[in-house]
mmCIF file of C-alpha atoms in Angstrom:
data_model
loop_
_atom_site.group_PDB
_atom_site.id
_atom_site.type_symbol
_atom_site.label_atom_id
_atom_site.label_comp_id
_atom_site.label_asym_id
_atom_site.label_seq_id
_atom_site.Cartn_x
_atom_site.Cartn_y
_atom_site.Cartn_z
ATOM 1 C CA VAL A 1 -70.842 -20.888 55.246
ATOM 2 C CA GLY A 2 -70.457 -22.881 58.473
ATOM 3 C CA LYS A 3 -72.431 -22.391 61.661
ATOM 4 C CA PRO A 4 -71.116 -19.683 63.990
ATOM 5 C CA ALA A 5 -68.794 -20.995 66.676
ATOM 6 C CA PRO A 6 -70.667 -22.270 69.744
ATOM 7 C CA LYS A 7 -70.445 -19.897 72.659
ATOM 8 C CA ILE A 8 -68.826 -21.297 75.770
ATOM 9 C CA THR A 9 -70.178 -19.706 78.899
ATOM 10 C CA LEU A 10 -67.693 -19.890 81.678
ATOM 11 C CA PRO A 11 -68.473 -18.844 85.237
ATOM 12 C CA GLU A 12 -67.012 -15.440 86.016
ATOM 13 C CA ILE A 13 -63.602 -15.041 87.603
ATOM 14 C CA GLN A 14 -63.813 -13.251 90.942
ATOM 15 C CA LYS A 15 -60.582 -11.631 92.060
ATOM 16 C CA THR A 16 -59.078 -10.337 95.255
ATOM 17 C CA THR A 17 -55.613 -9.710 96.692
ATOM 18 C CA LEU A 18 -54.505 -10.805 100.160
ATOM 19 C CA SER A 19 -52.695 -8.365 102.436
ATOM 20 C CA ASN A 20 -49.381 -10.111 101.621
ATOM 21 C CA GLY A 21 -49.859 -9.417 97.892
ATOM 22 C CA LEU A 22 -51.104 -12.841 96.758
ATOM 23 C CA ASN A 23 -53.573 -12.620 93.875
ATOM 24 C CA VAL A 24 -56.561 -14.885 94.367
ATOM 25 C CA TRP A 25 -58.800 -15.884 91.458
ATOM 26 C CA LEU A 26 -61.951 -17.772 92.319
ATOM 27 C CA VAL A 27 -64.557 -19.449 90.133
ATOM 28 C CA GLU A 28 -67.658 -20.790 91.861
ATOM 29 C CA TYR A 29 -68.581 -24.255 90.634
ATOM 30 C CA HIS A 30 -71.339 -25.840 92.703
ATOM 31 C CA GLN A 31 -72.229 -28.802 90.452
ATOM 32 C CA LEU A 32 -69.706 -31.042 92.252
ATOM 33 C CA PRO A 33 -68.745 -31.097 95.954
ATOM 34 C CA THR A 34 -65.065 -30.609 95.082
ATOM 35 C CA VAL A 35 -62.488 -27.839 95.079
ATOM 36 C CA ALA A 36 -59.376 -27.488 92.913
ATOM 37 C CA LEU A 37 -56.513 -25.147 93.780
ATOM 38 C CA HIS A 38 -53.686 -24.200 91.432
ATOM 39 C CA LEU A 39 -50.936 -21.993 92.789
ATOM 40 C CA VAL A 40 -48.899 -20.366 90.013
ATOM 41 C CA ILE A 41 -45.455 -18.928 90.815
ATOM 42 C CA GLN A 42 -44.127 -16.719 88.015
ATOM 43 C CA ALA A 43 -40.678 -18.330 87.906
ATOM 44 C CA GLY A 44 -39.802 -21.603 86.216
ATOM 45 C CA SER A 45 -36.747 -23.244 84.686
ATOM 46 C CA ASP A 46 -36.250 -20.112 82.589
ATOM 47 C CA HIS A 47 -34.999 -18.559 85.874
ATOM 48 C CA ASP A 48 -32.330 -21.233 86.387
ATOM 49 C CA PRO A 49 -28.782 -19.841 86.409
ATOM 50 C CA LEU A 50 -27.173 -20.832 83.077
ATOM 51 C CA ASP A 51 -24.404 -22.772 84.836
ATOM 52 C CA LYS A 52 -26.822 -24.530 87.197
ATOM 53 C CA PRO A 53 -29.842 -25.879 85.330
ATOM 54 C CA GLY A 54 -32.268 -27.976 87.388
ATOM 55 C CA ILE A 55 -32.807 -25.630 90.348
ATOM 56 C CA ALA A 56 -36.433 -24.668 89.619
ATOM 57 C CA SER A 57 -37.557 -28.249 89.018
ATOM 58 C CA MET A 58 -35.578 -29.542 92.007
ATOM 59 C CA THR A 59 -37.032 -26.851 94.287
ATOM 60 C CA ALA A 60 -40.528 -27.967 93.272
ATOM 61 C CA ASP A 61 -39.544 -31.605 93.900
ATOM 62 C CA VAL A 62 -38.181 -31.043 97.416
ATOM 63 C CA ILE A 63 -40.639 -28.396 98.662
ATOM 64 C CA ASP A 64 -43.169 -30.979 99.898
ATOM 65 C CA GLU A 65 -40.605 -33.183 101.643
ATOM 66 C CA GLY A 66 -41.148 -31.839 105.135
ATOM 67 C CA THR A 67 -42.060 -28.857 107.367
ATOM 68 C CA PRO A 68 -41.400 -28.235 111.086
ATOM 69 C CA LYS A 69 -44.813 -29.813 111.800
ATOM 70 C CA ARG A 70 -44.836 -32.683 109.314
ATOM 71 C CA THR A 71 -42.444 -35.169 107.725
ATOM 72 C CA ALA A 72 -42.691 -36.021 104.017
ATOM 73 C CA LEU A 73 -44.566 -39.185 104.970
ATOM 74 C CA GLN A 74 -47.058 -37.334 107.176
ATOM 75 C CA ILE A 75 -47.760 -34.833 104.408
ATOM 76 C CA ALA A 76 -48.522 -37.658 101.964
ATOM 77 C CA ASP A 77 -50.592 -39.553 104.554
ATOM 78 C CA GLU A 78 -52.722 -36.564 105.516
ATOM 79 C CA PHE A 79 -53.634 -35.870 101.897
ATOM 80 C CA GLU A 80 -54.268 -39.547 101.233
ATOM 81 C CA SER A 81 -56.458 -40.035 104.285
ATOM 82 C CA ILE A 82 -58.986 -37.535 102.891
ATOM 83 C CA GLY A 83 -58.613 -38.673 99.265
ATOM 84 C CA ALA A 84 -57.013 -35.400 98.215
ATOM 85 C CA ALA A 85 -54.614 -35.202 95.260
ATOM 86 C CA PHE A 86 -51.608 -32.916 95.738
ATOM 87 C CA SER A 87 -48.698 -32.258 93.398
ATOM 88 C CA THR A 88 -45.825 -29.850 92.844
ATOM 89 C CA GLY A 89 -43.832 -29.163 89.711
ATOM 90 C CA ALA A 90 -42.173 -26.648 87.434
ATOM 91 C CA ASN A 91 -41.982 -26.071 83.689
ATOM 92 C CA TRP A 92 -40.119 -23.462 81.645
ATOM 93 C CA ASP A 93 -42.558 -20.694 82.507
ATOM 94 C CA GLY A 94 -43.579 -21.245 86.126
ATOM 95 C CA SER A 95 -43.640 -23.330 89.294
ATOM 96 C CA PHE A 96 -46.872 -24.914 90.505
ATOM 97 C CA MET A 97 -48.618 -26.453 93.450
ATOM 98 C CA THR A 98 -51.968 -28.128 92.840
ATOM 99 C CA LEU A 99 -54.573 -29.591 95.144
ATOM 100 C CA SER A 100 -57.871 -31.297 94.485
ATOM 101 C CA THR A 101 -60.138 -32.256 97.369
ATOM 102 C CA LEU A 102 -63.740 -32.845 98.420
ATOM 103 C CA SER A 103 -65.296 -29.645 99.772
ATOM 104 C CA LYS A 104 -66.012 -31.303 103.121
ATOM 105 C CA HIS A 105 -62.260 -31.879 103.621
ATOM 106 C CA LEU A 106 -61.187 -28.473 102.359
ATOM 107 C CA ASP A 107 -60.152 -27.091 105.765
ATOM 108 C CA LYS A 108 -57.852 -30.001 106.490
ATOM 109 C CA ALA A 109 -56.401 -30.076 102.961
ATOM 110 C CA LEU A 110 -55.813 -26.320 102.962
ATOM 111 C CA GLY A 111 -54.009 -26.546 106.290
ATOM 112 C CA VAL A 112 -51.463 -29.016 104.901
ATOM 113 C CA PHE A 113 -51.210 -27.132 101.585
ATOM 114 C CA ALA A 114 -50.447 -23.856 103.381
ATOM 115 C CA ASP A 115 -47.925 -25.516 105.697
ATOM 116 C CA VAL A 116 -45.995 -26.997 102.742
ATOM 117 C CA LEU A 117 -46.041 -23.691 100.883
ATOM 118 C CA THR A 118 -45.015 -21.395 103.717
ATOM 119 C CA HIS A 119 -42.739 -23.540 105.923
ATOM 120 C CA PRO A 120 -40.730 -25.927 103.726
ATOM 121 C CA LEU A 121 -37.628 -27.311 105.464
ATOM 122 C CA PHE A 122 -35.857 -28.700 102.371
ATOM 123 C CA PRO A 123 -34.484 -31.600 104.453
ATOM 124 C CA ASP A 124 -30.963 -32.768 103.502
ATOM 125 C CA LYS A 125 -31.875 -36.439 103.530
ATOM 126 C CA GLU A 126 -34.787 -36.065 101.104
ATOM 127 C CA PHE A 127 -32.769 -33.721 98.896
ATOM 128 C CA ALA A 128 -29.950 -36.283 98.676
ATOM 129 C CA ARG A 129 -32.451 -39.035 97.813
ATOM 130 C CA LEU A 130 -34.193 -37.046 95.064
ATOM 131 C CA LYS A 131 -30.881 -35.839 93.654
ATOM 132 C CA LYS A 132 -29.587 -39.412 93.435
ATOM 133 C CA GLN A 133 -32.829 -40.512 91.778
ATOM 134 C CA ARG A 134 -32.497 -37.750 89.200
ATOM 135 C CA LEU A 135 -28.821 -38.506 88.500
ATOM 136 C CA THR A 136 -29.734 -42.158 87.919
ATOM 137 C CA SER A 137 -32.434 -41.206 85.444
ATOM 138 C CA LEU A 138 -30.039 -38.856 83.601
ATOM 139 C CA ILE A 139 -27.578 -41.725 83.238
ATOM 140 C CA GLN A 140 -30.357 -43.972 81.900
ATOM 141 C CA GLN A 141 -31.366 -41.241 79.446
ATOM 142 C CA ARG A 142 -27.959 -41.435 77.789
ATOM 143 C CA ASP A 143 -29.272 -44.573 76.140
ATOM 144 C CA GLN A 144 -32.613 -43.125 75.047
ATOM 145 C CA PRO A 145 -32.445 -41.721 71.515
ATOM 146 C CA VAL A 146 -35.623 -39.647 72.051
ATOM 147 C CA VAL A 147 -34.119 -37.805 75.024
ATOM 148 C CA ILE A 148 -30.718 -37.437 73.363
ATOM 149 C CA ALA A 149 -32.440 -35.901 70.324
ATOM 150 C CA ASN A 150 -34.534 -33.490 72.433
ATOM 151 C CA ASN A 151 -31.577 -32.316 74.515
ATOM 152 C CA ALA A 152 -29.247 -31.947 71.524
ATOM 153 C CA TYR A 153 -31.974 -30.097 69.616
ATOM 154 C CA SER A 154 -32.572 -27.559 72.406
ATOM 155 C CA TYR A 155 -28.851 -27.025 72.820
ATOM 156 C CA ILE A 156 -28.271 -26.531 69.075
ATOM 157 C CA LEU A 157 -31.172 -24.077 68.775
ATOM 158 C CA TYR A 158 -30.500 -21.995 71.883
ATOM 159 C CA GLY A 159 -26.894 -22.626 72.934
ATOM 160 C CA SER A 160 -25.436 -22.462 76.431
ATOM 161 C CA ASN A 161 -26.170 -18.743 76.944
ATOM 162 C CA HIS A 162 -29.925 -19.229 76.922
ATOM 163 C CA PRO A 163 -31.938 -21.119 79.549
ATOM 164 C CA TYR A 164 -33.913 -22.952 76.831
ATOM 165 C CA GLY A 165 -30.631 -24.495 75.641
ATOM 166 C CA ASN A 166 -30.380 -26.456 78.885
ATOM 167 C CA ASN A 167 -32.167 -29.537 80.181
ATOM 168 C CA PRO A 168 -34.668 -28.255 82.792
ATOM 169 C CA SER A 169 -33.974 -31.386 84.889
ATOM 170 C CA GLY A 170 -30.316 -30.371 85.071
ATOM 171 C CA THR A 171 -27.126 -32.079 83.919
ATOM 172 C CA GLU A 172 -24.904 -34.479 85.821
ATOM 173 C CA ALA A 173 -22.434 -31.645 86.470
ATOM 174 C CA SER A 174 -25.088 -29.173 87.651
ATOM 175 C CA LEU A 175 -26.845 -31.731 89.874
ATOM 176 C CA ASN A 176 -23.571 -32.808 91.438
ATOM 177 C CA SER A 177 -22.740 -29.197 92.262
ATOM 178 C CA LEU A 178 -26.272 -28.440 93.525
ATOM 179 C CA LYS A 179 -26.524 -27.552 97.216
ATOM 180 C CA ILE A 180 -29.590 -27.420 99.414
ATOM 181 C CA ASP A 181 -28.909 -23.670 99.771
ATOM 182 C CA ASP A 182 -29.465 -23.226 96.021
ATOM 183 C CA LEU A 183 -33.022 -24.488 96.473
ATOM 184 C CA LYS A 184 -33.643 -22.401 99.580
ATOM 185 C CA MET A 185 -32.347 -19.366 97.736
ATOM 186 C CA PHE A 186 -34.620 -20.013 94.750
ATOM 187 C CA TYR A 187 -37.571 -20.475 97.093
ATOM 188 C CA GLN A 188 -36.810 -17.320 99.089
ATOM 189 C CA THR A 189 -36.286 -15.241 95.950
ATOM 190 C CA TYR A 190 -39.210 -16.332 93.776
ATOM 191 C CA TYR A 191 -41.803 -18.162 95.906
ATOM 192 C CA ARG A 192 -43.307 -14.903 97.082
ATOM 193 C CA PRO A 193 -46.994 -14.055 97.418
ATOM 194 C CA ASN A 194 -46.538 -10.938 95.263
ATOM 195 C CA ASN A 195 -45.047 -13.146 92.522
ATOM 196 C CA ALA A 196 -47.923 -15.637 92.594
ATOM 197 C CA THR A 197 -51.600 -16.245 91.889
ATOM 198 C CA LEU A 198 -53.827 -18.796 93.598
ATOM 199 C CA ILE A 199 -56.626 -20.118 91.370
ATOM 200 C CA ILE A 200 -59.540 -21.726 93.218
ATOM 201 C CA VAL A 201 -62.384 -23.482 91.402
ATOM 202 C CA GLY A 202 -65.192 -25.266 93.198
ATOM 203 C CA ASP A 203 -67.952 -25.341 95.735
ATOM 204 C CA VAL A 204 -66.728 -22.248 97.646
ATOM 205 C CA LYS A 205 -67.332 -18.525 98.185
ATOM 206 C CA LEU A 206 -64.732 -15.791 97.816
ATOM 207 C CA ASP A 207 -65.195 -13.920 101.101
ATOM 208 C CA GLU A 208 -64.972 -17.135 103.172
ATOM 209 C CA MET A 209 -61.870 -18.271 101.284
ATOM 210 C CA LYS A 210 -60.214 -14.890 101.663
ATOM 211 C CA THR A 211 -60.662 -14.866 105.443
ATOM 212 C CA GLN A 212 -59.344 -18.394 105.727
ATOM 213 C CA LEU A 213 -56.325 -17.742 103.494
ATOM 214 C CA GLU A 214 -55.363 -14.527 105.312
ATOM 215 C CA GLY A 215 -55.029 -16.640 108.469
ATOM 216 C CA LEU A 216 -53.275 -19.625 106.896
ATOM 217 C CA LEU A 217 -50.781 -17.606 104.853
ATOM 218 C CA ALA A 218 -50.027 -14.893 107.416
ATOM 219 C CA ASP A 219 -46.382 -16.068 107.702
ATOM 220 C CA TRP A 220 -45.817 -15.860 103.955
ATOM 221 C CA LYS A 221 -44.315 -12.426 103.437
ATOM 222 C CA ARG A 222 -44.038 -10.305 100.323
ATOM 223 C CA SER A 223 -40.606 -9.300 99.077
ATOM 224 C CA ASP A 224 -39.103 -7.601 96.032
ATOM 225 C CA VAL A 225 -38.671 -10.107 93.234
ATOM 226 C CA PRO A 226 -35.959 -9.402 90.648
ATOM 227 C CA ALA A 227 -37.411 -8.492 87.237
ATOM 228 C CA PHE A 228 -36.812 -11.063 84.536
ATOM 229 C CA THR A 229 -37.307 -11.358 80.778
ATOM 230 C CA PRO A 230 -36.155 -14.414 78.819
ATOM 231 C CA PRO A 231 -33.349 -13.325 76.459
ATOM 232 C CA PRO A 232 -33.959 -13.335 72.685
ATOM 233 C CA PRO A 233 -32.428 -16.361 70.902
ATOM 234 C CA THR A 234 -30.016 -15.934 67.997
ATOM 235 C CA GLY A 235 -31.957 -17.734 65.257
ATOM 236 C CA VAL A 236 -30.748 -19.932 62.403
ATOM 237 C CA GLU A 237 -28.978 -18.257 59.460
ATOM 238 C CA LYS A 238 -29.269 -21.078 56.947
ATOM 239 C CA MET A 239 -30.326 -24.691 56.863
ATOM 240 C CA LYS A 240 -27.884 -26.963 58.660
ATOM 241 C CA ILE A 241 -27.910 -30.680 59.368
ATOM 242 C CA TYR A 242 -26.552 -32.077 62.637
ATOM 243 C CA LEU A 243 -25.930 -35.777 63.022
ATOM 244 C CA VAL A 244 -25.732 -37.393 66.442
ATOM 245 C CA ASP A 245 -24.319 -40.865 65.993
ATOM 246 C CA LYS A 246 -25.954 -43.450 68.242
ATOM 247 C CA PRO A 247 -24.663 -46.903 67.310
ATOM 248 C CA GLY A 248 -27.323 -49.576 67.655
ATOM 249 C CA ALA A 249 -30.243 -47.136 67.807
ATOM 250 C CA PRO A 250 -33.383 -49.004 66.659
ATOM 251 C CA GLN A 251 -34.523 -45.985 64.614
ATOM 252 C CA SER A 252 -33.573 -42.427 63.726
ATOM 253 C CA GLU A 253 -34.972 -39.510 65.716
ATOM 254 C CA ILE A 254 -35.573 -36.460 63.523
ATOM 255 C CA ARG A 255 -36.049 -32.902 64.789
ATOM 256 C CA ILE A 256 -36.510 -29.993 62.370
ATOM 257 C CA GLY A 257 -37.098 -26.407 63.424
ATOM 258 C CA TYR A 258 -35.882 -23.118 64.833
ATOM 259 C CA PRO A 259 -36.644 -20.633 67.667
ATOM 260 C CA ALA A 260 -40.025 -19.347 66.462
ATOM 261 C CA LEU A 261 -42.569 -17.582 68.663
ATOM 262 C CA ALA A 262 -43.403 -16.489 72.186
ATOM 263 C CA ARG A 263 -46.894 -16.982 73.647
ATOM 264 C CA SER A 264 -47.480 -13.232 73.334
ATOM 265 C CA THR A 265 -47.448 -13.333 69.516
ATOM 266 C CA PRO A 266 -50.504 -11.692 67.901
ATOM 267 C CA ASP A 267 -50.344 -14.524 65.334
ATOM 268 C CA TYR A 268 -51.182 -17.179 67.936
ATOM 269 C CA PHE A 269 -54.537 -18.279 66.464
ATOM 270 C CA PRO A 270 -53.590 -18.350 62.751
ATOM 271 C CA VAL A 271 -50.409 -20.284 63.614
ATOM 272 C CA LEU A 272 -52.393 -22.751 65.741
ATOM 273 C CA VAL A 273 -54.870 -23.386 62.914
ATOM 274 C CA MET A 274 -52.126 -23.670 60.280
ATOM 275 C CA ASN A 275 -50.065 -26.111 62.355
ATOM 276 C CA ARG A 276 -53.045 -28.339 63.148
ATOM 277 C CA MET A 277 -53.234 -29.151 59.463
ATOM 278 C CA LEU A 278 -49.466 -29.364 59.002
ATOM 279 C CA GLY A 279 -48.653 -31.665 61.924
ATOM 280 C CA GLY A 280 -50.832 -30.908 64.942
ATOM 281 C CA GLN A 281 -53.427 -33.681 64.750
ATOM 282 C CA PHE A 282 -53.577 -37.358 63.801
ATOM 283 C CA THR A 283 -54.993 -36.565 60.353
ATOM 284 C CA SER A 284 -52.385 -33.872 59.672
ATOM 285 C CA ARG A 285 -50.495 -33.781 56.369
ATOM 286 C CA ILE A 286 -47.193 -34.772 57.973
ATOM 287 C CA ASN A 287 -48.639 -37.803 59.748
ATOM 288 C CA LEU A 288 -50.715 -38.951 56.775
ATOM 289 C CA ASN A 289 -47.608 -38.718 54.604
ATOM 290 C CA LEU A 290 -44.950 -40.317 56.826
ATOM 291 C CA ARG A 291 -47.146 -42.806 58.676
ATOM 292 C CA GLU A 292 -50.156 -43.700 56.542
ATOM 293 C CA LYS A 293 -48.754 -43.316 53.037
ATOM 294 C CA HIS A 294 -45.123 -44.366 53.516
ATOM 295 C CA GLY A 295 -45.067 -46.345 56.786
ATOM 296 C CA PHE A 296 -41.787 -44.706 57.858
ATOM 297 C CA THR A 297 -42.988 -44.103 61.423
ATOM 298 C CA TYR A 298 -45.702 -44.758 64.021
ATOM 299 C CA GLY A 299 -46.320 -41.071 64.305
ATOM 300 C CA ALA A 300 -44.950 -37.779 62.963
ATOM 301 C CA ARG A 301 -45.982 -34.343 64.134
ATOM 302 C CA SER A 302 -45.122 -30.672 64.317
ATOM 303 C CA GLY A 303 -45.839 -27.959 66.830
ATOM 304 C CA PHE A 304 -45.020 -24.468 68.039
ATOM 305 C CA ASN A 305 -44.032 -24.386 71.678
ATOM 306 C CA PHE A 306 -45.328 -20.980 72.764
ATOM 307 C CA GLN A 307 -43.435 -19.970 75.914
ATOM 308 C CA LYS A 308 -42.843 -16.712 77.793
ATOM 309 C CA GLY A 309 -39.721 -16.381 75.684
ATOM 310 C CA VAL A 310 -39.365 -17.339 72.021
ATOM 311 C CA GLY A 311 -40.156 -21.062 71.963
ATOM 312 C CA PRO A 312 -39.257 -23.486 69.165
ATOM 313 C CA PHE A 313 -41.156 -24.748 66.156
ATOM 314 C CA THR A 314 -40.437 -28.487 65.884
ATOM 315 C CA ALA A 315 -41.319 -31.110 63.307
ATOM 316 C CA GLN A 316 -40.425 -34.543 64.647
ATOM 317 C CA ALA A 317 -40.635 -38.306 64.339
ATOM 318 C CA GLY A 318 -38.808 -41.509 65.130
ATOM 319 C CA VAL A 319 -38.379 -43.225 61.763
ATOM 320 C CA THR A 320 -37.123 -46.553 60.391
ATOM 321 C CA THR A 321 -33.326 -46.215 60.155
ATOM 322 C CA GLU A 322 -33.021 -47.105 56.475
ATOM 323 C CA LYS A 323 -35.709 -44.534 55.601
ATOM 324 C CA THR A 324 -33.989 -41.632 57.387
ATOM 325 C CA ASP A 325 -33.170 -39.710 54.200
ATOM 326 C CA SER A 326 -36.574 -40.371 52.611
ATOM 327 C CA SER A 327 -38.300 -39.236 55.820
ATOM 328 C CA LEU A 328 -36.330 -36.000 55.845
ATOM 329 C CA GLN A 329 -37.340 -35.364 52.253
ATOM 330 C CA GLU A 330 -41.036 -35.905 53.034
ATOM 331 C CA PHE A 331 -40.851 -33.620 56.099
ATOM 332 C CA LEU A 332 -39.248 -30.849 54.063
ATOM 333 C CA TYR A 333 -41.707 -31.429 51.224
ATOM 334 C CA GLU A 334 -44.685 -30.910 53.579
ATOM 335 C CA ILE A 335 -43.184 -27.867 55.309
ATOM 336 C CA LYS A 336 -42.352 -26.280 51.957
ATOM 337 C CA LEU A 337 -45.784 -27.094 50.515
ATOM 338 C CA MET A 338 -47.551 -25.368 53.425
ATOM 339 C CA HIS A 339 -45.089 -22.447 53.187
ATOM 340 C CA ASP A 340 -45.669 -22.005 49.450
ATOM 341 C CA LYS A 341 -49.341 -22.873 49.024
ATOM 342 C CA GLY A 342 -51.093 -22.598 52.396
ATOM 343 C CA MET A 343 -54.300 -24.565 52.948
ATOM 344 C CA THR A 344 -57.521 -25.347 51.070
ATOM 345 C CA ASP A 345 -61.027 -24.220 52.065
ATOM 346 C CA ASP A 346 -61.947 -27.786 53.008
ATOM 347 C CA GLU A 347 -58.889 -28.208 55.193
ATOM 348 C CA LEU A 348 -59.587 -24.945 56.980
ATOM 349 C CA ALA A 349 -63.179 -25.961 57.719
ATOM 350 C CA PHE A 350 -62.043 -29.398 58.878
ATOM 351 C CA VAL A 351 -59.385 -28.023 61.230
ATOM 352 C CA LYS A 352 -61.788 -25.499 62.762
ATOM 353 C CA LYS A 353 -64.341 -28.235 63.384
ATOM 354 C CA GLY A 354 -61.693 -30.358 65.153
ATOM 355 C CA ALA A 355 -60.567 -27.434 67.289
ATOM 356 C CA VAL A 356 -64.165 -26.753 68.396
ATOM 357 C CA GLY A 357 -64.728 -30.407 69.296
ATOM 358 C CA SER A 358 -61.668 -30.743 71.496
ATOM 359 C CA PHE A 359 -62.122 -27.321 73.102
ATOM 360 C CA ALA A 360 -65.432 -28.034 74.848
ATOM 361 C CA LEU A 361 -63.922 -31.049 76.615
ATOM 362 C CA THR A 362 -61.484 -28.882 78.562
ATOM 363 C CA PHE A 363 -63.992 -27.425 81.027
ATOM 364 C CA GLU A 364 -65.755 -30.416 82.528
ATOM 365 C CA THR A 365 -64.278 -30.471 86.051
ATOM 366 C CA PRO A 366 -62.978 -27.904 88.548
ATOM 367 C CA SER A 367 -59.424 -29.211 88.016
ATOM 368 C CA GLN A 368 -59.695 -28.712 84.261
ATOM 369 C CA ILE A 369 -61.045 -25.174 84.670
ATOM 370 C CA ALA A 370 -58.256 -24.332 87.120
ATOM 371 C CA GLY A 371 -55.710 -25.784 84.688
ATOM 372 C CA ALA A 372 -57.103 -23.674 81.856
ATOM 373 C CA LEU A 373 -56.964 -20.509 83.966
ATOM 374 C CA GLN A 374 -53.341 -21.333 84.771
ATOM 375 C CA SER A 375 -52.430 -20.335 81.194
ATOM 376 C CA VAL A 376 -54.316 -17.057 81.519
ATOM 377 C CA VAL A 377 -52.331 -16.253 84.668
ATOM 378 C CA LEU A 378 -48.988 -17.480 83.369
ATOM 379 C CA TYR A 379 -49.061 -15.634 80.047
ATOM 380 C CA ASN A 380 -51.073 -12.626 81.164
ATOM 381 C CA LEU A 381 -53.890 -13.366 78.692
ATOM 382 C CA PRO A 382 -57.161 -11.403 78.754
ATOM 383 C CA ASP A 383 -59.746 -12.599 81.324
ATOM 384 C CA ASP A 384 -62.211 -13.379 78.542
ATOM 385 C CA TYR A 385 -59.613 -15.398 76.600
ATOM 386 C CA TYR A 386 -61.652 -18.623 76.691
ATOM 387 C CA GLN A 387 -64.979 -16.893 76.041
ATOM 388 C CA ASN A 388 -63.485 -15.589 72.786
ATOM 389 C CA TYR A 389 -61.357 -18.634 71.973
ATOM 390 C CA LEU A 390 -63.681 -20.252 69.457
ATOM 391 C CA ARG A 391 -64.502 -16.926 67.856
ATOM 392 C CA ASN A 392 -60.773 -16.307 67.408
ATOM 393 C CA ILE A 393 -60.310 -19.735 65.808
ATOM 394 C CA ASP A 394 -63.344 -19.129 63.617
ATOM 395 C CA ALA A 395 -62.017 -15.743 62.482
ATOM 396 C CA VAL A 396 -58.856 -17.248 60.934
ATOM 397 C CA THR A 397 -59.009 -16.923 57.135
ATOM 398 C CA LEU A 398 -57.116 -18.701 54.355
ATOM 399 C CA GLY A 399 -55.257 -15.420 53.875
ATOM 400 C CA ASP A 400 -54.116 -15.480 57.516
ATOM 401 C CA VAL A 401 -52.905 -19.058 57.157
ATOM 402 C CA ASP A 402 -51.071 -18.187 53.964
ATOM 403 C CA ARG A 403 -49.365 -15.226 55.616
ATOM 404 C CA VAL A 404 -48.174 -17.058 58.760
ATOM 405 C CA ALA A 405 -47.080 -20.112 56.732
ATOM 406 C CA LYS A 406 -44.868 -17.865 54.598
ATOM 407 C CA GLN A 407 -43.569 -16.054 57.653
ATOM 408 C CA TYR A 408 -42.901 -18.946 60.033
ATOM 409 C CA LEU A 409 -42.260 -22.036 57.868
ATOM 410 C CA ASP A 410 -39.132 -21.081 55.945
ATOM 411 C CA ALA A 411 -37.177 -24.358 55.961
ATOM 412 C CA GLY A 412 -34.124 -22.469 54.708
ATOM 413 C CA HIS A 413 -33.781 -21.103 58.249
ATOM 414 C CA MET A 414 -34.289 -24.339 60.164
#
């Protein structure tokens, strides 16, 4: 019997709501004179119109390119002059704005942050520049087998009637048809305080922050946000093989999988533990087989992409061209073995130990804590999710692993 999982004590989350509807989560962290802010907007690339992928990510790209008070250059300079790090971005599940600054510069940093968030101009010139940049990179990607494989894989799994079937960066056609008004519309529809949460971690107090934010964000008004649920995917009836011919490719890119699970699945922890052994860590079965034993690849792995909607399970590697068929056989062998036989006691203990080791490293700085809480906000997880994380990993039994392997690793439907 192993030792009980170490208890991680995290500072408590204090919560309040501003008068405009913005949720504020604050964690006091006084060990360092820094503050990290993560703004989470509950709308990502999953909200892109099916015929116009790329809007959510483009909106995030252009939002910090100028306000009535500041040009793009001034925004960058003001953050840089106080050593603050600022970034914007979007993924499938949300759009984000992050800031990390020394506490002594918080007022100045917050002023610029609030200006960018509440008064973006979406200037034509910057939009045209970023659009051109993105089109160029899409054209370059046509020659990158890894990207071709990823895009083809998503499209095959989800099709054109599901947002996950599209490239979140957009396509040449969608980018060419994109207008600045599309971005403004996305911003006005979804970047609303009542559709967002601001996570603050650092050397600060809630009541002071609340007063300051009420003033800075007074112009940011609440508005009804259309309800949205990602559509269910169709699934894979029987095993099929798709070949994308890329003459001259230095190796073969393999992707095996199907639309598997959403983040809300009650099987999250057993699946996580099972996949760590299958292909989720360097010493996984898949990697030891394809890389260490056979030398077909520099690295092979598998993973479940838990999203708001049903995300894919993917086993993948770039393999030596002449070993493409052998690699496929070894992949299927490992998936089938886990499906049929599950794991051993030793493997289970080993995987749990690895999960514990990497977990503790995720809460060392305010930025890391804010990043961790971002998942809690995005997927509506319980507040004590991280307090119970190791206990939940520890509670996974061989029986659980066996059950989820049988349920979610049927290669006949990949």
